[in-house]
mmCIF file of C-alpha atoms and ligand atoms in Angstrom:
data_model
loop_
_atom_site.group_PDB
_atom_site.id
_atom_site.type_symbol
_atom_site.label_atom_id
_atom_site.label_comp_id
_atom_site.label_asym_id
_atom_site.label_seq_id
_atom_site.Cartn_x
_atom_site.Cartn_y
_atom_site.Cartn_z
ATOM 1 C CA MET A 1 82.201 94.822 6.487
ATOM 2 C CA SER A 2 80.922 91.250 6.399
ATOM 3 C CA THR A 3 78.013 92.286 8.665
ATOM 4 C CA ASP A 4 76.754 94.626 5.959
ATOM 5 C CA LEU A 5 77.213 91.945 3.305
ATOM 6 C CA LEU A 6 75.294 89.411 5.406
ATOM 7 C CA ALA A 7 72.499 91.906 6.043
ATOM 8 C CA ARG A 8 72.202 92.521 2.295
ATOM 9 C CA LEU A 9 72.220 88.772 1.662
ATOM 10 C CA SER A 10 69.440 88.250 4.190
ATOM 11 C CA SER A 11 67.395 91.133 2.718
ATOM 12 C CA SER A 12 67.792 89.875 -0.835
ATOM 13 C CA LEU A 13 66.351 86.527 0.256
ATOM 14 C CA VAL A 14 63.453 88.249 1.997
ATOM 15 C CA ASP A 15 62.885 90.390 -1.121
ATOM 16 C CA GLY A 16 62.821 87.274 -3.322
ATOM 17 C CA ASP A 17 65.748 88.364 -5.512
ATOM 18 C CA PRO A 18 67.618 85.153 -6.471
ATOM 19 C CA ASP A 19 70.208 86.936 -8.652
ATOM 20 C CA ALA A 20 71.210 89.130 -5.722
ATOM 21 C CA VAL A 21 71.248 86.141 -3.354
ATOM 22 C CA VAL A 22 73.634 84.299 -5.668
ATOM 23 C CA ALA A 23 75.820 87.357 -6.340
ATOM 24 C CA LEU A 24 76.106 88.240 -2.635
ATOM 25 C CA THR A 25 76.845 84.629 -1.708
ATOM 26 C CA ARG A 26 79.633 84.573 -4.295
ATOM 27 C CA GLU A 27 80.959 87.855 -2.915
ATOM 28 C CA ALA A 28 80.888 86.493 0.644
ATOM 29 C CA ILE A 29 82.813 83.380 -0.397
ATOM 30 C CA ALA A 30 85.306 85.462 -2.392
ATOM 31 C CA THR A 31 85.942 87.734 0.601
ATOM 32 C CA ASP A 32 86.551 84.697 2.809
ATOM 33 C CA VAL A 33 83.479 84.920 5.024
ATOM 34 C CA PRO A 34 83.303 81.475 6.730
ATOM 35 C CA PRO A 35 80.645 79.240 5.127
ATOM 36 C CA MET A 36 78.711 78.715 8.384
ATOM 37 C CA THR A 37 78.604 82.493 8.879
ATOM 38 C CA ILE A 38 77.170 82.906 5.384
ATOM 39 C CA ILE A 39 74.547 80.264 6.165
ATOM 40 C CA ASP A 40 73.615 81.420 9.677
ATOM 41 C CA GLY A 41 74.079 85.174 9.408
ATOM 42 C CA GLY A 42 72.769 85.628 5.865
ATOM 43 C CA LEU A 43 70.682 82.790 4.457
ATOM 44 C CA LEU A 44 69.013 81.402 7.586
ATOM 45 C CA ALA A 45 68.464 84.891 8.982
ATOM 46 C CA GLY A 46 66.585 85.788 5.774
ATOM 47 C CA MET A 47 64.706 82.495 5.629
ATOM 48 C CA SER A 48 63.438 82.881 9.171
ATOM 49 C CA ILE A 49 62.041 86.329 8.308
ATOM 50 C CA VAL A 50 60.343 84.806 5.249
ATOM 51 C CA GLY A 51 58.802 82.163 7.540
ATOM 52 C CA GLU A 52 57.566 84.816 9.977
ATOM 53 C CA LYS A 53 56.034 86.863 7.147
ATOM 54 C CA TYR A 54 54.305 83.723 5.870
ATOM 55 C CA SER A 55 52.999 82.924 9.376
ATOM 56 C CA CYS A 56 51.444 86.363 9.789
ATOM 57 C CA GLY A 57 49.834 86.356 6.336
ATOM 58 C CA GLU A 58 52.092 88.977 4.791
ATOM 59 C CA TYR A 59 53.722 86.422 2.452
ATOM 60 C CA PHE A 60 52.123 83.521 0.554
ATOM 61 C CA LEU A 61 53.284 80.187 -0.864
ATOM 62 C CA PRO A 62 54.957 81.699 -3.978
ATOM 63 C CA HIS A 63 57.166 83.792 -1.681
ATOM 64 C CA LEU A 64 58.261 80.620 0.130
ATOM 65 C CA ILE A 65 59.012 78.916 -3.173
ATOM 66 C CA VAL A 66 61.081 81.820 -4.528
ATOM 67 C CA ALA A 67 63.041 82.134 -1.265
ATOM 68 C CA ALA A 68 63.633 78.377 -1.039
ATOM 69 C CA ASN A 69 64.892 78.189 -4.635
ATOM 70 C CA ALA A 70 67.210 81.137 -4.075
ATOM 71 C CA MET A 71 68.519 79.533 -0.905
ATOM 72 C CA LYS A 72 69.109 76.247 -2.724
ATOM 73 C CA GLN A 73 71.164 78.031 -5.380
ATOM 74 C CA ALA A 74 73.193 79.759 -2.681
ATOM 75 C CA MET A 75 73.686 76.511 -0.746
ATOM 76 C CA ALA A 76 75.049 74.865 -3.897
ATOM 77 C CA LEU A 77 77.807 77.496 -3.807
ATOM 78 C CA VAL A 78 78.467 77.301 -0.064
ATOM 79 C CA GLU A 79 78.431 73.509 0.377
ATOM 80 C CA PRO A 80 81.718 72.830 -1.498
ATOM 81 C CA GLU A 81 83.339 75.486 0.718
ATOM 82 C CA LEU A 82 82.037 73.760 3.835
ATOM 83 C CA ARG A 83 83.474 70.460 2.654
ATOM 84 C CA ARG A 84 86.770 72.007 1.549
ATOM 85 C CA ARG A 85 87.379 73.464 5.007
ATOM 86 C CA GLN A 86 86.679 70.220 6.838
ATOM 87 C CA GLN A 87 88.911 67.683 5.139
ATOM 88 C CA VAL A 88 88.363 64.437 7.031
ATOM 89 C CA PHE A 89 89.685 61.171 5.677
ATOM 90 C CA GLU A 90 88.340 58.468 7.979
ATOM 91 C CA SER A 91 84.595 57.814 8.039
ATOM 92 C CA ALA A 92 83.029 58.704 11.387
ATOM 93 C CA GLY A 93 80.042 56.466 10.618
ATOM 94 C CA THR A 94 77.412 55.845 7.976
ATOM 95 C CA VAL A 95 74.273 57.946 7.988
ATOM 96 C CA VAL A 96 71.036 57.468 6.101
ATOM 97 C CA ILE A 97 69.094 60.707 6.110
ATOM 98 C CA GLY A 98 65.843 61.945 4.608
ATOM 99 C CA THR A 99 62.699 63.990 5.070
ATOM 100 C CA VAL A 100 59.760 61.818 6.064
ATOM 101 C CA LYS A 101 56.813 60.808 3.886
ATOM 102 C CA GLY A 102 54.422 63.589 2.901
ATOM 103 C CA ASP A 103 56.985 66.302 3.581
ATOM 104 C CA ILE A 104 58.954 68.018 0.816
ATOM 105 C CA HIS A 105 60.995 70.475 2.911
ATOM 106 C CA GLU A 106 64.576 69.739 1.976
ATOM 107 C CA ILE A 107 66.861 72.643 2.858
ATOM 108 C CA GLY A 108 67.404 71.845 6.551
ATOM 109 C CA LYS A 109 67.779 68.111 5.910
ATOM 110 C CA SER A 110 70.306 68.770 3.143
ATOM 111 C CA LEU A 111 72.252 71.180 5.332
ATOM 112 C CA VAL A 112 72.428 68.588 8.121
ATOM 113 C CA GLY A 113 73.576 65.978 5.574
ATOM 114 C CA THR A 114 76.243 68.307 4.199
ATOM 115 C CA MET A 115 77.524 69.174 7.671
ATOM 116 C CA LEU A 116 77.691 65.497 8.643
ATOM 117 C CA SER A 117 79.555 64.696 5.477
ATOM 118 C CA ALA A 118 81.888 67.662 6.065
ATOM 119 C CA HIS A 119 82.660 66.160 9.472
ATOM 120 C CA GLY A 120 83.623 62.758 8.164
ATOM 121 C CA PHE A 121 80.354 60.824 8.039
ATOM 122 C CA THR A 122 79.454 58.831 4.953
ATOM 123 C CA VAL A 123 76.016 60.206 4.117
ATOM 124 C CA HIS A 124 73.294 58.613 2.013
ATOM 125 C CA ASP A 125 70.688 61.291 1.407
ATOM 126 C CA LEU A 126 67.353 59.703 0.448
ATOM 127 C CA GLY A 127 65.788 63.054 -0.406
ATOM 128 C CA VAL A 128 62.314 64.197 0.585
ATOM 129 C CA ASP A 129 58.917 62.513 0.910
ATOM 130 C CA VAL A 130 60.730 59.293 1.827
ATOM 131 C CA PRO A 131 58.508 56.255 2.435
ATOM 132 C CA ILE A 132 58.944 54.409 5.742
ATOM 133 C CA GLU A 133 60.217 51.258 4.070
ATOM 134 C CA ARG A 134 62.857 53.195 2.141
ATOM 135 C CA PHE A 135 64.508 54.287 5.407
ATOM 136 C CA VAL A 136 64.539 50.663 6.535
ATOM 137 C CA SER A 137 65.876 49.222 3.283
ATOM 138 C CA ALA A 138 68.542 51.938 3.001
ATOM 139 C CA ALA A 139 69.665 51.388 6.602
ATOM 140 C CA ARG A 140 70.063 47.687 5.838
ATOM 141 C CA GLU A 141 71.642 48.167 2.408
ATOM 142 C CA HIS A 142 74.276 50.661 3.649
ATOM 143 C CA ASP A 143 74.766 49.022 7.050
ATOM 144 C CA ALA A 144 73.999 52.421 8.574
ATOM 145 C CA THR A 145 75.156 53.368 12.058
ATOM 146 C CA LEU A 146 72.674 56.235 12.168
ATOM 147 C CA VAL A 147 69.309 57.053 10.641
ATOM 148 C CA GLY A 148 68.416 60.755 10.526
ATOM 149 C CA MET A 149 64.896 61.992 9.885
ATOM 150 C CA SER A 150 63.744 65.518 9.217
ATOM 151 C CA ALA A 151 60.118 66.709 9.490
ATOM 152 C CA LEU A 152 58.975 70.301 9.083
ATOM 153 C CA LEU A 153 55.244 69.842 9.414
ATOM 154 C CA THR A 154 53.227 68.942 12.491
ATOM 155 C CA THR A 155 51.224 66.693 10.169
ATOM 156 C CA THR A 156 54.279 64.670 9.061
ATOM 157 C CA MET A 157 56.343 64.365 12.233
ATOM 158 C CA GLY A 158 54.399 61.192 13.143
ATOM 159 C CA GLY A 159 56.282 59.569 10.256
ATOM 160 C CA GLN A 160 59.415 59.628 12.419
ATOM 161 C CA ARG A 161 57.723 57.369 14.962
ATOM 162 C CA LYS A 162 56.563 55.010 12.207
ATOM 163 C CA VAL A 163 60.096 54.663 10.842
ATOM 164 C CA ILE A 164 61.409 53.822 14.324
ATOM 165 C CA GLU A 165 58.688 51.191 14.676
ATOM 166 C CA ALA A 166 59.572 49.789 11.258
ATOM 167 C CA LEU A 167 63.286 49.657 12.144
ATOM 168 C CA THR A 168 62.359 47.722 15.283
ATOM 169 C CA ALA A 169 60.080 45.349 13.358
ATOM 170 C CA ALA A 170 62.895 44.741 10.857
ATOM 171 C CA GLY A 171 65.254 43.804 13.706
ATOM 172 C CA LEU A 172 67.584 46.744 12.968
ATOM 173 C CA ARG A 173 66.870 49.001 15.917
ATOM 174 C CA ASP A 174 69.645 47.531 18.103
ATOM 175 C CA ARG A 175 72.240 48.248 15.436
ATOM 176 C CA VAL A 176 71.216 51.714 14.366
ATOM 177 C CA LYS A 177 70.912 54.981 16.279
ATOM 178 C CA VAL A 178 68.098 57.365 15.364
ATOM 179 C CA MET A 179 68.355 61.147 15.275
ATOM 180 C CA VAL A 180 65.410 63.456 14.566
ATOM 181 C CA GLY A 181 65.079 67.145 13.775
ATOM 182 C CA GLY A 182 63.011 69.816 12.052
ATOM 183 C CA ALA A 183 61.159 72.936 13.153
ATOM 184 C CA PRO A 184 58.226 71.304 15.045
ATOM 185 C CA VAL A 185 60.392 68.550 16.541
ATOM 186 C CA SER A 186 61.713 68.753 20.110
ATOM 187 C CA GLU A 187 63.708 66.866 22.672
ATOM 188 C CA ARG A 188 60.451 65.800 24.290
ATOM 189 C CA TRP A 189 59.094 64.483 20.989
ATOM 190 C CA ALA A 190 62.294 62.522 20.432
ATOM 191 C CA GLU A 191 61.865 60.884 23.840
ATOM 192 C CA GLN A 192 58.175 60.134 23.184
ATOM 193 C CA ILE A 193 58.865 58.297 19.949
ATOM 194 C CA GLY A 194 61.944 56.460 21.243
ATOM 195 C CA ALA A 195 64.560 58.254 19.130
ATOM 196 C CA ASP A 196 68.108 58.377 20.463
ATOM 197 C CA GLY A 197 68.382 62.115 20.131
ATOM 198 C CA TYR A 198 67.123 65.433 18.802
ATOM 199 C CA ALA A 199 69.197 68.238 17.326
ATOM 200 C CA GLU A 200 68.015 71.803 16.977
ATOM 201 C CA ASP A 201 70.278 72.754 14.080
ATOM 202 C CA ALA A 202 72.965 71.414 11.801
ATOM 203 C CA VAL A 203 75.844 72.186 14.181
ATOM 204 C CA ALA A 204 74.064 70.427 17.052
ATOM 205 C CA ALA A 205 73.297 67.545 14.682
ATOM 206 C CA VAL A 206 77.018 66.949 14.090
ATOM 207 C CA ALA A 207 77.756 66.939 17.835
ATOM 208 C CA LEU A 208 74.825 64.597 18.487
ATOM 209 C CA ALA A 209 75.751 62.243 15.656
ATOM 210 C CA ARG A 210 79.330 62.049 16.922
ATOM 211 C CA ARG A 211 78.090 61.304 20.423
ATOM 212 C CA LEU A 212 75.622 58.659 19.235
ATOM 213 C CA VAL A 213 78.185 56.761 17.212
ATOM 214 C CA GLY A 214 80.784 57.133 19.950
ATOM 215 C CA ALA A 215 83.069 59.458 18.015
ATOM 216 C CA GLY A 216 83.259 62.040 20.814
ATOM 217 C CA ASN A 217 82.147 65.649 20.822
ATOM 218 C CA GLY A 218 84.971 67.425 19.030
HETATM 219 CO CO1 LIG B 1 56.743 75.240 4.242
HETATM 220 N N1 LIG B 1 56.048 75.355 6.059
HETATM 221 N N2 LIG B 1 55.046 74.471 3.649
HETATM 222 N N3 LIG B 1 57.508 75.331 2.465
HETATM 223 N N4 LIG B 1 58.094 76.293 4.966
HETATM 224 C C1 LIG B 1 56.966 75.790 7.096
HETATM 225 C C2 LIG B 1 57.703 74.601 7.727
HETATM 226 C C3 LIG B 1 55.993 76.533 8.123
HETATM 227 C C4 LIG B 1 56.508 76.538 9.586
HETATM 228 C C5 LIG B 1 55.701 77.965 7.603
HETATM 229 C C6 LIG B 1 54.859 78.753 8.556
HETATM 230 O O1 LIG B 1 53.678 78.521 8.642
HETATM 231 N N5 LIG B 1 55.438 79.692 9.252
HETATM 232 C C7 LIG B 1 54.703 75.704 7.947
HETATM 233 C C8 LIG B 1 54.553 74.467 8.848
HETATM 234 C C9 LIG B 1 53.512 74.648 9.919
HETATM 235 C C10 LIG B 1 53.450 73.429 10.770
HETATM 236 O O2 LIG B 1 53.131 72.348 10.341
HETATM 237 N N6 LIG B 1 53.763 73.609 12.033
HETATM 238 C C11 LIG B 1 54.804 75.319 6.475
HETATM 239 C C12 LIG B 1 53.694 74.932 5.670
HETATM 240 C C13 LIG B 1 52.322 75.056 6.321
HETATM 241 C C14 LIG B 1 53.850 74.476 4.350
HETATM 242 C C15 LIG B 1 52.744 73.979 3.399
HETATM 243 C C16 LIG B 1 51.680 73.065 4.026
HETATM 244 C C17 LIG B 1 52.129 75.239 2.759
HETATM 245 C C18 LIG B 1 50.950 74.978 1.844
HETATM 246 O O3 LIG B 1 51.039 74.238 0.898
HETATM 247 N N7 LIG B 1 49.872 75.594 2.173
HETATM 248 C C19 LIG B 1 53.581 73.221 2.322
HETATM 249 C C20 LIG B 1 53.772 71.744 2.677
HETATM 250 C C21 LIG B 1 54.449 70.990 1.575
HETATM 251 C C22 LIG B 1 54.859 69.599 2.017
HETATM 252 O O4 LIG B 1 55.919 69.400 2.570
HETATM 253 N N8 LIG B 1 53.987 68.621 1.785
HETATM 254 C C23 LIG B 1 54.884 73.957 2.413
HETATM 255 C C24 LIG B 1 55.741 74.110 1.326
HETATM 256 C C25 LIG B 1 56.943 74.793 1.362
HETATM 257 C C26 LIG B 1 57.799 75.058 0.140
HETATM 258 C C27 LIG B 1 57.816 73.881 -0.827
HETATM 259 C C28 LIG B 1 57.261 76.261 -0.578
HETATM 260 C C29 LIG B 1 59.171 75.460 0.786
HETATM 261 C C30 LIG B 1 60.174 74.301 0.897
HETATM 262 C C31 LIG B 1 61.075 74.205 -0.349
HETATM 263 C C32 LIG B 1 62.213 73.255 -0.174
HETATM 264 O O5 LIG B 1 62.609 72.828 0.900
HETATM 265 N N9 LIG B 1 62.787 72.935 -1.326
HETATM 266 C C33 LIG B 1 58.752 75.864 2.194
HETATM 267 C C34 LIG B 1 59.551 76.638 3.073
HETATM 268 C C35 LIG B 1 60.805 77.240 2.476
HETATM 269 C C36 LIG B 1 59.204 76.854 4.435
HETATM 270 C C37 LIG B 1 59.918 77.724 5.490
HETATM 271 C C38 LIG B 1 59.625 79.188 5.176
HETATM 272 C C39 LIG B 1 61.413 77.563 5.596
HETATM 273 C C40 LIG B 1 61.885 76.133 5.773
HETATM 274 C C41 LIG B 1 63.379 76.108 5.592
HETATM 275 O O6 LIG B 1 63.896 75.682 4.570
HETATM 276 N N10 LIG B 1 64.123 76.649 6.589
HETATM 277 C C42 LIG B 1 59.242 77.207 6.830
HETATM 278 C C43 LIG B 1 59.159 78.263 7.912
HETATM 279 C C44 LIG B 1 60.282 78.097 8.927
HETATM 280 O O7 LIG B 1 60.759 77.016 9.175
HETATM 281 N N11 LIG B 1 60.637 79.180 9.533
HETATM 282 C C45 LIG B 1 58.030 76.551 6.340
HETATM 283 C C46 LIG B 1 65.572 76.739 6.556
HETATM 284 C C47 LIG B 1 66.153 75.417 7.065
HETATM 285 C C48 LIG B 1 67.672 75.460 7.058
HETATM 286 O O8 LIG B 1 65.717 75.239 8.389
HETATM 287 O O9 LIG B 1 64.367 73.215 7.754
HETATM 288 O O10 LIG B 1 64.177 74.215 10.084
HETATM 289 P P1 LIG B 1 64.974 73.908 8.890
HETATM 290 O O11 LIG B 1 66.222 72.993 9.338
HETATM 291 C C49 LIG B 1 67.044 73.310 10.455
HETATM 292 C C50 LIG B 1 66.564 72.678 11.765
HETATM 293 O O12 LIG B 1 65.182 72.444 11.820
HETATM 294 C C51 LIG B 1 67.393 71.453 11.902
HETATM 295 O O13 LIG B 1 68.630 71.837 11.311
HETATM 296 C C52 LIG B 1 68.366 72.641 10.157
HETATM 297 C C53 LIG B 1 69.532 73.574 9.964
HETATM 298 O O14 LIG B 1 69.696 74.464 11.041
HETATM 299 N N12 LIG B 1 66.975 70.215 11.262
HETATM 300 C C54 LIG B 1 67.487 69.028 11.685
HETATM 301 C C55 LIG B 1 66.189 69.986 10.201
HETATM 302 N N13 LIG B 1 66.158 68.703 9.918
HETATM 303 C C56 LIG B 1 66.951 68.072 10.807
HETATM 304 C C57 LIG B 1 67.275 66.736 10.954
HETATM 305 C C58 LIG B 1 68.131 66.381 11.993
HETATM 306 C C59 LIG B 1 68.642 67.329 12.864
HETATM 307 C C60 LIG B 1 68.333 68.665 12.723
HETATM 308 O O15 LIG B 1 68.511 65.115 12.216
HETATM 309 C C61 LIG B 1 68.193 64.129 11.286
#
């Protein structure tokens, strides 16, 4: 039953039909489909098809924009559910997270932030197109245990290295762990730039963050 609902949700995103995306997301929540299943099986499944269609020239920028806006509306419905199901009362650590300078992709970064917050981290989301110095000042201001950087473009991922260099120059690198992610980012890239870890998706990001701040893997 939920498989059919998720397939329709994915298709409505691919078809660029925000009203259907919202209605089907509401239906999925109302019928008790777990929030991560709605995200993975419906929204991300659709978004990855949109990305493939864009890559092969079948879709253009407006298609990406429509799909992203529909997904944002759906995420606004799913995120409170995610939080509600993961009531955690003690902070697991303080995270400053953002998408690096020049990059306005926000959905993956926001999902990672929401998942971290749902798992007990105190999250300060700096948004997108975040200047290097803003990561540094926010890490200092919030006494962060972890800085998380997202980059979706091959042309912006170098910003992650620059932030790490700036954290070092500011004398903060010993106190703060650094986690990186985003579609073009890899384990190898994380090693090259001296990050403490790379996570492929939001679930892996929670496990990594917990490991980095010494909160275990559970
Ligand atoms: Co853009 N875009 N886009 N785009 N866009 C990509 C990334 C692209 C791969 C599409 C393609 O060609 N197939 C391509 C990048 C190519 C490259 O550099 N290798 C691309 C391009 C080229 C562009 C523009 C340059 C297009 C143009 O203008 N000609 C432009 C750049 C704008 C800019 O940033 N300066 C652009 C613009 C846009 C929109 C604004 C229209 C829109 C974003 C809207 C928004 O976010 N509000 C958009 C979208 C939607 C996409 C695709 C289709 C989907 C991205 C997305 O939201 N995915 C994307 C294709 C794709 O990725 N398949 C594409 C869903 C999201 C949940 O996944 O962000 O990967 P993702 O996050 C995952 C993981 O990566 C990981 O966990 C998340 C959850 O599982 N993760 C982390 C992410 N951050 C993490 C941080 C962590 C840990 C894990 O720790 C801190």
